[in-house]
Coordinates of C-alpha atoms in Angstrom, one line a residue:
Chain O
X1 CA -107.9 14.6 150.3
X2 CA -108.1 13.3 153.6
X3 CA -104.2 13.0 154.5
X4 CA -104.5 16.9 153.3
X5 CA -107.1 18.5 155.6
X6 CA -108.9 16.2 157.9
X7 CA -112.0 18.1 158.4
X8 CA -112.6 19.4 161.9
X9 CA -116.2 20.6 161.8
X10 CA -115.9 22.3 165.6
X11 CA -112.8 24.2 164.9
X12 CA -113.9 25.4 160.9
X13 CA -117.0 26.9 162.6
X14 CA -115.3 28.3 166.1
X15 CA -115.6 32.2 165.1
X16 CA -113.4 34.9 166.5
X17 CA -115.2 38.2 168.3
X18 CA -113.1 41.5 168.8
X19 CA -112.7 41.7 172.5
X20 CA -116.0 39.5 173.4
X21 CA -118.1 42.6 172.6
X22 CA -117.8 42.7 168.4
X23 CA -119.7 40.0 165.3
X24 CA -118.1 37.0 165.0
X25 CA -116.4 36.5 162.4
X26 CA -113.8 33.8 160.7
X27 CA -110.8 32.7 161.5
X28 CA -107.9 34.3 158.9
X29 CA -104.4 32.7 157.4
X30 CA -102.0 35.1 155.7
X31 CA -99.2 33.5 154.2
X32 CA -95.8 34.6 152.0
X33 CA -94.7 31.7 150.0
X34 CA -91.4 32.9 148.6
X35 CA -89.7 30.0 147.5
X36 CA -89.9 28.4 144.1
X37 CA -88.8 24.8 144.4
X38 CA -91.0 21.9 144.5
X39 CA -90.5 21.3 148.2
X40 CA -90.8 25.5 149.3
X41 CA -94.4 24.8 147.4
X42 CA -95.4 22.4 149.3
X43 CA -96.0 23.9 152.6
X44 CA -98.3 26.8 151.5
X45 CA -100.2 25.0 149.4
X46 CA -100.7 22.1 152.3
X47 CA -101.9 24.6 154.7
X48 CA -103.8 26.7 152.7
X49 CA -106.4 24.0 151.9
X50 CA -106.5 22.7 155.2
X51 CA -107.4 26.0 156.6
X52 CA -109.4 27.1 154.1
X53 CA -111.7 23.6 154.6
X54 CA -111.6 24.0 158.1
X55 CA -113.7 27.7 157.0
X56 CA -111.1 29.8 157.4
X57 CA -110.4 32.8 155.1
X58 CA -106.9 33.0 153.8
X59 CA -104.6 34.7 151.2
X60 CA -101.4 33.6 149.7
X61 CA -98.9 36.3 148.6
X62 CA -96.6 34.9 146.1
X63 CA -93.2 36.6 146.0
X64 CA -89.5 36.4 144.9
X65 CA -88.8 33.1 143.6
X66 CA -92.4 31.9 144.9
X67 CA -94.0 34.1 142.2
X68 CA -92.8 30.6 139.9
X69 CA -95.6 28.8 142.0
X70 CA -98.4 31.0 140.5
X71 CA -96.2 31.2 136.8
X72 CA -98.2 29.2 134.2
X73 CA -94.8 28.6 131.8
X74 CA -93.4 27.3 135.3
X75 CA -95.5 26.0 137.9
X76 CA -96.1 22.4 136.2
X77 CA -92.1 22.1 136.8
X78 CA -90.8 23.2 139.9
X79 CA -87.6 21.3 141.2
X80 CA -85.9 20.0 144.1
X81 CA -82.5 20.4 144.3
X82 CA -80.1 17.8 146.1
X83 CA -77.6 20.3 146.3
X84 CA -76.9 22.4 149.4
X85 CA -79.8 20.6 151.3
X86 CA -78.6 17.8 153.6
X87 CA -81.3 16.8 155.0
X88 CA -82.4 15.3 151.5
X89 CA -83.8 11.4 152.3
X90 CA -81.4 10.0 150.6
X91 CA -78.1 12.0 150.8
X92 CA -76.2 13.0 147.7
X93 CA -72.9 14.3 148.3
X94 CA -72.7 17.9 147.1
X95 CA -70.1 16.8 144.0
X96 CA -72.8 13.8 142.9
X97 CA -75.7 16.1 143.1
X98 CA -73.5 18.9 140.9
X99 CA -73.9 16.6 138.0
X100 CA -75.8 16.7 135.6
X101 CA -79.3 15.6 135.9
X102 CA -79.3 15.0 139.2
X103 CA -81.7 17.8 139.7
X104 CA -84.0 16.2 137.6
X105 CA -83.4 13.0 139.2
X106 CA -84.1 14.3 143.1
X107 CA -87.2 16.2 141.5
X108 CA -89.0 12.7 140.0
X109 CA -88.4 11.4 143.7
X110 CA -89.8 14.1 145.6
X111 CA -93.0 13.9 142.8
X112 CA -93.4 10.1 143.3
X113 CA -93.5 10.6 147.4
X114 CA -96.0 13.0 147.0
X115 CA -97.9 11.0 145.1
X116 CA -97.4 7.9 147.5
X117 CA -98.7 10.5 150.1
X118 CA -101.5 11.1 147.7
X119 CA -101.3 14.9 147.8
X120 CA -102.4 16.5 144.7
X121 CA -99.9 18.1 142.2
X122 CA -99.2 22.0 142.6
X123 CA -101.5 22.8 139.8
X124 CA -104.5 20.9 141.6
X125 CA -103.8 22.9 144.9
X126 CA -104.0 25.9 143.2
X127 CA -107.6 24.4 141.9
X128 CA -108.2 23.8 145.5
X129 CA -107.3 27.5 146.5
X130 CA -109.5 29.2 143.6
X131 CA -112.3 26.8 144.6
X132 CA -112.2 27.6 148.0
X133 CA -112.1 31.2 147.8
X134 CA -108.3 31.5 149.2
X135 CA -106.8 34.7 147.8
X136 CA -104.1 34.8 145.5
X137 CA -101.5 37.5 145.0
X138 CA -98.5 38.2 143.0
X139 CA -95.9 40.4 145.0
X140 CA -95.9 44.0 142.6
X141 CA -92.5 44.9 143.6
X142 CA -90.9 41.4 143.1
X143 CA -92.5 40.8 139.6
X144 CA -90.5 44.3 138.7
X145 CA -87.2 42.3 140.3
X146 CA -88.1 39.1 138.6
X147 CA -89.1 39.7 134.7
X148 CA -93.1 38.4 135.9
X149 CA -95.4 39.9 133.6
X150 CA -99.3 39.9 134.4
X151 CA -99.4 37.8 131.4
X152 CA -97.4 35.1 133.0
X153 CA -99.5 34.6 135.5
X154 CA -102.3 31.9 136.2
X155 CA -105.7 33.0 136.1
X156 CA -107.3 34.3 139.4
X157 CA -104.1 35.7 140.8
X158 CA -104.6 39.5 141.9
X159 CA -101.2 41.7 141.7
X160 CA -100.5 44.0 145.3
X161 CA -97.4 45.3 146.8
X162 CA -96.5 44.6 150.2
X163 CA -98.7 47.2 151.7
X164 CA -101.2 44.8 150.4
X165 CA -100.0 42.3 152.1
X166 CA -99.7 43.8 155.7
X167 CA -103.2 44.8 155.4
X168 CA -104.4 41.7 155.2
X169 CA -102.1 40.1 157.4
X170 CA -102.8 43.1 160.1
X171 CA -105.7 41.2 160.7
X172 CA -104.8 37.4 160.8
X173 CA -104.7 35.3 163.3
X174 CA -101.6 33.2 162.1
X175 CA -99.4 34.5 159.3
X176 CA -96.4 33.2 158.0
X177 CA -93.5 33.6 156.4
X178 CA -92.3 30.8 153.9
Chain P
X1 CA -89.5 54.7 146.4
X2 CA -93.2 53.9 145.2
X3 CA -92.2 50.3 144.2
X4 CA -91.7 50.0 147.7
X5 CA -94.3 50.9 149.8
X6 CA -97.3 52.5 147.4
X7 CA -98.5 54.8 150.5
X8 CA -101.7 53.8 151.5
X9 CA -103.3 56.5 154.1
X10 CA -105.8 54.7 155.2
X11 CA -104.0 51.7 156.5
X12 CA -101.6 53.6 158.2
X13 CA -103.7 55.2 160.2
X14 CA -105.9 52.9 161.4
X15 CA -105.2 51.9 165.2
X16 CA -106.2 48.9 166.9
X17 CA -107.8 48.9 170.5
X18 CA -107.0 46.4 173.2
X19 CA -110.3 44.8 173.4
X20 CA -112.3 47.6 172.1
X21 CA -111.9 49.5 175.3
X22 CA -108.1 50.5 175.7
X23 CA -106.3 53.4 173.9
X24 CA -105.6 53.4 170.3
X25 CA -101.7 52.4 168.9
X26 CA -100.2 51.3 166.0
X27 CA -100.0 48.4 164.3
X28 CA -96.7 46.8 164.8
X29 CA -94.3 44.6 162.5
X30 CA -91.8 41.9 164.5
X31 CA -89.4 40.2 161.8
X32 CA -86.7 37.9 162.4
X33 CA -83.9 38.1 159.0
X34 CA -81.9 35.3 159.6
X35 CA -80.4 34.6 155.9
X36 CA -77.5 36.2 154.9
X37 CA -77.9 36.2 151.1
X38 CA -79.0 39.0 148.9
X39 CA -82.0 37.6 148.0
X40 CA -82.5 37.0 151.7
X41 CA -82.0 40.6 152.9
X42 CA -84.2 41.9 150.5
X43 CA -87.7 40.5 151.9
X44 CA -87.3 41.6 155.0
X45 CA -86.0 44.9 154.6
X46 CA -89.0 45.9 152.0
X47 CA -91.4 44.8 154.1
X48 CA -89.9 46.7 157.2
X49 CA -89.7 49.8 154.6
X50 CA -93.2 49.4 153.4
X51 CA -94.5 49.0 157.0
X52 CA -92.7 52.0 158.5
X53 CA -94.4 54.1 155.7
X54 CA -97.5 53.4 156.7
X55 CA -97.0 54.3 159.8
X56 CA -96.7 50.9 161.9
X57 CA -94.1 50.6 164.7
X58 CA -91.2 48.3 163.5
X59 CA -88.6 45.7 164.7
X60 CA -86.0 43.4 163.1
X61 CA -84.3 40.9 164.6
X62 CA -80.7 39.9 163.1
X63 CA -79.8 36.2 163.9
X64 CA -77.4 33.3 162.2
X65 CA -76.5 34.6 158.4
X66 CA -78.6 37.7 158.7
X67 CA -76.5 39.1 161.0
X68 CA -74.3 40.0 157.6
X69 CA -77.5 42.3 156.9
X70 CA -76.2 44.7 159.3
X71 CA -72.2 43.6 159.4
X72 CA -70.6 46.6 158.0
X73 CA -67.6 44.5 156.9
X74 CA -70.3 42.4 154.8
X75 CA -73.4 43.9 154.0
X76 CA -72.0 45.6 151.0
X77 CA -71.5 42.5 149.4
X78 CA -74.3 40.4 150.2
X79 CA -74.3 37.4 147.2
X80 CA -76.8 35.4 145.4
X81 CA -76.0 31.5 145.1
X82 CA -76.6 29.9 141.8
X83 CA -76.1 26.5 143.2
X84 CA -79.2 24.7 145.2
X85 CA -81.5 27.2 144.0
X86 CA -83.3 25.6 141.2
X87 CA -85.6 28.7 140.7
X88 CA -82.8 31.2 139.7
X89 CA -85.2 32.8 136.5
X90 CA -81.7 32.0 134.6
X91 CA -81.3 28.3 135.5
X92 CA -77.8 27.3 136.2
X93 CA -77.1 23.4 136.1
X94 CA -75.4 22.4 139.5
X95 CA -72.2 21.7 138.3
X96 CA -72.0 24.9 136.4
X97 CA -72.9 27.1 139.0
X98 CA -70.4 25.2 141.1
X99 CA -67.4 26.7 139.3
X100 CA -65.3 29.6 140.2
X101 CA -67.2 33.0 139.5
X102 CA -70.8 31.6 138.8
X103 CA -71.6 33.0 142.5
X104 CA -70.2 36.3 141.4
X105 CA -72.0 36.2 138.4
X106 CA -75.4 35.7 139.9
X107 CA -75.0 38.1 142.5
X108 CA -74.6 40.9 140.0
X109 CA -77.6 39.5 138.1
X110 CA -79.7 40.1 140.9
X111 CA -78.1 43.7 141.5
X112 CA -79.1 44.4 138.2
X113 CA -82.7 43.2 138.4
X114 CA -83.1 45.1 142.2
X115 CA -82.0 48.8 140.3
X116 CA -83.8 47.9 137.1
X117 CA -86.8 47.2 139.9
X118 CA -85.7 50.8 141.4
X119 CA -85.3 49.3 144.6
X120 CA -82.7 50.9 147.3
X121 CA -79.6 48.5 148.0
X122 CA -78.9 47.0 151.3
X123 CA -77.3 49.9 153.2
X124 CA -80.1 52.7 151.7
X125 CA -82.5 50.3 153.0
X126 CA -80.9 50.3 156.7
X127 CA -80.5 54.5 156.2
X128 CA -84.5 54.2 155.2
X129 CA -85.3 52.2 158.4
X130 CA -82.7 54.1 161.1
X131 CA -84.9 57.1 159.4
X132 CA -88.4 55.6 160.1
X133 CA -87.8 54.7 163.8
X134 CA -87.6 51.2 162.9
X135 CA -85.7 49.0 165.9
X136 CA -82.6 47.0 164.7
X137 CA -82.0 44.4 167.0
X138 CA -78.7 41.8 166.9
X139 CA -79.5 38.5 168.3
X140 CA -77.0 37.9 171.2
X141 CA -76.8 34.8 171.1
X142 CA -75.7 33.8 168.1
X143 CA -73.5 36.9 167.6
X144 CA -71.4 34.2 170.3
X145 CA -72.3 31.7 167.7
X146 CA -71.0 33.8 164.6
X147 CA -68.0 35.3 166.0
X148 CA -69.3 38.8 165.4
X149 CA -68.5 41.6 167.7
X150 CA -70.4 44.6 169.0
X151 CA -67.9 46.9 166.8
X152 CA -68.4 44.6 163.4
X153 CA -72.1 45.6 163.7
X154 CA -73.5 49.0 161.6
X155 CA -74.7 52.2 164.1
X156 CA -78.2 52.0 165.4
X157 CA -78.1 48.4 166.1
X158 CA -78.8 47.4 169.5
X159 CA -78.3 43.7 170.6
X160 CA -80.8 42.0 172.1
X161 CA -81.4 37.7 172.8
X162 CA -84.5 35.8 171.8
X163 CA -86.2 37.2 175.1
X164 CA -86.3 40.6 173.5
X165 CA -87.7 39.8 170.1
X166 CA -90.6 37.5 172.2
X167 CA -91.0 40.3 174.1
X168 CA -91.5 42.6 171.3
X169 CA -93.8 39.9 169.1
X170 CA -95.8 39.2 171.6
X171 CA -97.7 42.6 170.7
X172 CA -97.0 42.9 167.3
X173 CA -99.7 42.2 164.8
X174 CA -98.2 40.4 162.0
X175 CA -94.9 38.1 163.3
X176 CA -92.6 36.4 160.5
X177 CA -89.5 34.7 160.9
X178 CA -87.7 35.0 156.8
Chain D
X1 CA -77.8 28.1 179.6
X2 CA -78.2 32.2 180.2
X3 CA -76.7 32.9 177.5
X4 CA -80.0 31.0 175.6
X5 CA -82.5 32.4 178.0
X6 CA -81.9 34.8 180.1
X7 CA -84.6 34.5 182.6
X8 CA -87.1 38.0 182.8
X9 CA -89.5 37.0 185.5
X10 CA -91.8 40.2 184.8
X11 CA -92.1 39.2 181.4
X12 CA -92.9 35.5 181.9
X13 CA -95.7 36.3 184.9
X14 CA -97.0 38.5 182.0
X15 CA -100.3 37.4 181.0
X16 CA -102.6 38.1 178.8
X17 CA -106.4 38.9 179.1
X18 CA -109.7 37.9 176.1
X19 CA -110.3 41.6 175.2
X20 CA -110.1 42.9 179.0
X21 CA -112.6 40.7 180.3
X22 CA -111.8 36.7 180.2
X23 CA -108.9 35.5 182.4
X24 CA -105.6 35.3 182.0
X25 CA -103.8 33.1 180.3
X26 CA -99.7 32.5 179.3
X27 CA -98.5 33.9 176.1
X28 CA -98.2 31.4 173.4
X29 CA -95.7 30.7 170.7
X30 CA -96.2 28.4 167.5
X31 CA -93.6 27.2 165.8
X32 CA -93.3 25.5 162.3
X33 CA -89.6 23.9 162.1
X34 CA -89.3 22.6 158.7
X35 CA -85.7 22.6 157.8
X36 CA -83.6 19.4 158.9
X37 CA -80.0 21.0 158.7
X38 CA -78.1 21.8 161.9
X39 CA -78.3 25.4 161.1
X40 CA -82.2 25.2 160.5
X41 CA -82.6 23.4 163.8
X42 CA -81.4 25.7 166.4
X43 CA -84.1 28.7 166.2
X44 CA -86.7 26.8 166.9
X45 CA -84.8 25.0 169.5
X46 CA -83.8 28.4 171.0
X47 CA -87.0 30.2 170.6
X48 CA -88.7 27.8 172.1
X49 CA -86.3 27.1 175.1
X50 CA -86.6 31.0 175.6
X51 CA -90.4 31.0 175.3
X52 CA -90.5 28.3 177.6
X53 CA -88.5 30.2 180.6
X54 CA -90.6 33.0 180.6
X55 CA -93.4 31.1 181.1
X56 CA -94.7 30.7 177.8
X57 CA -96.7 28.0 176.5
X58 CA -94.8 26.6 173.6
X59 CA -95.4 24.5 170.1
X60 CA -93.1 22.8 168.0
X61 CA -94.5 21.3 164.7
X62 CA -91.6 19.7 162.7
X63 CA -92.9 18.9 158.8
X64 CA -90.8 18.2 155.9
X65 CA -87.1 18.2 156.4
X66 CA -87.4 19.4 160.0
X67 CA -89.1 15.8 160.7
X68 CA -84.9 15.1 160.7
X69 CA -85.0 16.6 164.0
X70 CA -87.1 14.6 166.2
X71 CA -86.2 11.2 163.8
X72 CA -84.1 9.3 166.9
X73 CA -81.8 7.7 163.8
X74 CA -80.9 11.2 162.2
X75 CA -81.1 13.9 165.0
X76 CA -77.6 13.4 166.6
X77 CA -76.2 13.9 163.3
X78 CA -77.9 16.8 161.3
X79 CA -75.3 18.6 158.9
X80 CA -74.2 21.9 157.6
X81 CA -73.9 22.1 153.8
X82 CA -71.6 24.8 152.5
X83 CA -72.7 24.7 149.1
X84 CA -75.1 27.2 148.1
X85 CA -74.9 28.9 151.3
X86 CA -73.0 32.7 150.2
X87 CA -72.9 33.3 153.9
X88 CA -71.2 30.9 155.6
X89 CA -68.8 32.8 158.0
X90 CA -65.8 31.4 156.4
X91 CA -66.6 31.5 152.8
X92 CA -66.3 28.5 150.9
X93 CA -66.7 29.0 146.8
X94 CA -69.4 26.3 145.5
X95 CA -66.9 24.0 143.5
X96 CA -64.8 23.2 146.4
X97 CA -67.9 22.8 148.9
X98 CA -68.7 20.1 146.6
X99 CA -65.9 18.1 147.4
X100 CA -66.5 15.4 149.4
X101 CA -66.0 15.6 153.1
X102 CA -66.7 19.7 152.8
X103 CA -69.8 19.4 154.4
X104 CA -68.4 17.1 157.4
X105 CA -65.9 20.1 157.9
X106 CA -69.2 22.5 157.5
X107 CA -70.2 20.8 160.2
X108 CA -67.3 20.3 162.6
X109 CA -67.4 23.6 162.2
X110 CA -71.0 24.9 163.5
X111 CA -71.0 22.2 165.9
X112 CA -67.5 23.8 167.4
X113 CA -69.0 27.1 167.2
X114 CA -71.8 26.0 169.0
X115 CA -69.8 24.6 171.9
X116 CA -68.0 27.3 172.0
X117 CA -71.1 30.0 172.5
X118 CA -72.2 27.3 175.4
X119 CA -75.8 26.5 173.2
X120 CA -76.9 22.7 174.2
X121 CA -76.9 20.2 171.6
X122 CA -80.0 19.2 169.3
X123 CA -80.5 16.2 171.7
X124 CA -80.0 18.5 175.0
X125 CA -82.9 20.7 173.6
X126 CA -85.3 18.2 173.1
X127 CA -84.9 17.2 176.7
X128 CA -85.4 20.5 177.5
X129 CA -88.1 21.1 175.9
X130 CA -89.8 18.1 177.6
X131 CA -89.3 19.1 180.3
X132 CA -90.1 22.5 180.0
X133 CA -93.7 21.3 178.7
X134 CA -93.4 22.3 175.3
X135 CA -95.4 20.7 172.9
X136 CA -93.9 18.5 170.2
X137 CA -95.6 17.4 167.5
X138 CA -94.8 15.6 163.7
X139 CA -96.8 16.7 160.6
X140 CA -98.8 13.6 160.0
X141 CA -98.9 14.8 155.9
X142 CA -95.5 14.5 155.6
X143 CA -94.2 11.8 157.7
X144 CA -96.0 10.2 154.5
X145 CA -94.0 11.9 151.8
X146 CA -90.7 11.5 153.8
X147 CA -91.1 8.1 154.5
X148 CA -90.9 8.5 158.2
X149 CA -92.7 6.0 160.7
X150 CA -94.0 6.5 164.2
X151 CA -91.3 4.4 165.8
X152 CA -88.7 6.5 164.0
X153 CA -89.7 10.0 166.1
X154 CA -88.1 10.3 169.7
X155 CA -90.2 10.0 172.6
X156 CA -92.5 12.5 173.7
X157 CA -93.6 13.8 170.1
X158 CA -97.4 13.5 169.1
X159 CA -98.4 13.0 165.7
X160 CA -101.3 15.8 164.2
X161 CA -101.8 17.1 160.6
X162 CA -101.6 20.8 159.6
X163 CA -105.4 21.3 161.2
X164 CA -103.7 20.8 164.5
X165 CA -101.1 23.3 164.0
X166 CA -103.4 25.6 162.5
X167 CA -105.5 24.9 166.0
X168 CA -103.0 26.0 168.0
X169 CA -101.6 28.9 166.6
X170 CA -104.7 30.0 166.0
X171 CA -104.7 31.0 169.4
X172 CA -100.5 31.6 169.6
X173 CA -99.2 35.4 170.4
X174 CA -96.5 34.5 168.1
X175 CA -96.5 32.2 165.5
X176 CA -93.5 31.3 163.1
X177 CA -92.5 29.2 160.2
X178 CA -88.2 28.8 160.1

């Protein structure tokens, strides 16, 4: 997984102190992944294992549409769409990428560069996050918006509302929102 | 509003020191809303909710299409696009979401799902943050871009350019652009 | 360019101090830019044009789509699409924003908007940025899923994987994924 997270041992063990006078103690990545397509995946999941084998601790809060990421019925199929996004490698006009099966068509592209790129499938990343300790959550308000049932979700993914969230986040030393 | 922002006492009233040694504030929330959609206004005005209620110090920071958020001409009628969005829970093929009233339709789906969810619309979430003290900027700059004028914007909005909002992230604990 | 950054000296000689007792050292802003449309390119650019005249010290990382915008071919001609976009000012409904040449006028039509609020081009930015000092770096990872090679990127960009991002904004008073 080297094109993933090339291990840099001196930055994985360089340890944060409150104000030079506190314990050391890890570095700390909180991330919202709120998109559900194949490509708003992607990016969480990519940084996510990179930090979390460079030793940092992190936690992903899946909401909105991203709660299709941590969805077991849904997260083996996650599209790209060619509509809407022009900066797609190979441009479909909008009226081309309307028909039918052109969804499907952008999607088995995007699947085959990632493989080309050798980066594991969204179902291996989240392997990769349970393995390495990375916290999962499911956004409690959003499931409410989205029809998400606990039962819909992978294993090992805790459910907490967005005050969940900015308590972990208060703490972090990068969070983002994606 | 519990969906919202479950109150969690604890958390919101635990202060962070400058370096261990300086005076005890609150934890502070910078967000930039920069879609225009209604499933783009919603993420950042929960989490703005959610933060205000446990006592952190607030500020959003309307640029592009999230200046609707706080158009009062527009904000009413924030809509949901079925097209490009291959995560909709109800998947729409391109091409049918592409004709006449599919927008329309999918906009009122998502109403439904946000007051089956119990959450506040767009406008009782601007009276919820005006109410907590949080700070509604308009991003200058691209108010030139958008053609929007000081008197299209709701009250309680002040306008501010990027300077502002780095001003006011540089302190804040938890930064997200959405 | 004041109406991008309007110079506030007190806040760019603003430094900040390792818990009270190390030395001082410029605010810092990381920045993800991952969206390749002409839209999705101009926060970052703005941000960190603004960051960068107060004195900031200032990080670009462009991954996935936003690779467009340091890709010397594409980056002169990065588009609007209005399909699937609810909140374009001048709302076009999805059936006829897939007809072809819509998303030319899309375009056209930023890109006069743009002119008109006095905001540099794409290309002006990047030369600004350069010279400003900021950082500018392509996501290693995904110049291999896009299909982009070193001598596509304009001059002045390094290449570093997501370790190197998360490096630098580990360490970032502001750090944002758009």
């Amino acid at each position: 997984m080297s094109t993933v997270a090339p291990p840099e041992p001196e930055a994985g063990t360089e340890a944060r102190r409150h104000g030079g006078t506190g314990p050391a103690r890890p570095r700390r990545l909180a991330l919202v992944a709120s998109k559900g397509s194949l490509d708003g995946a992607y990016p969480p999941l990519i940084l996510a294992a990179t930090a979390a084998s460079l030793g940092w601790e992190v936690g992903i809060f899946f909401t909105f549409y991203g709660l299709d990421i941590v969805n077991k019925r849904k997260n083996r199929r996650l599209k790209v769409s060619p509509v809407g996004n022009p900066a797609m490698p190979v441009s479909v006009p909008n009226l081309i990428g309307a028909l039918p099966g052109m969804t499907a068509a952008a999607t088995a592209m995007m699947q085959g560069w990632m493989k080309r790129a050798k980066l594991p499938t969204v179902t291996e990343f989240l392997d990769i996050a349970r393995e390495s300790g990375t916290k999962l959550f499911a956004c409690s308000t959003t499931m409410g918006v989205m029809g998400v049932a606990e039962q819909d979700l992978v294993p090992g993914v805790d459910i907490a509302g967005a005050a969940g969230f900015l308590d972990f986040a208060a703490d972090a030393d990068v969070s983002l929102f994606i």
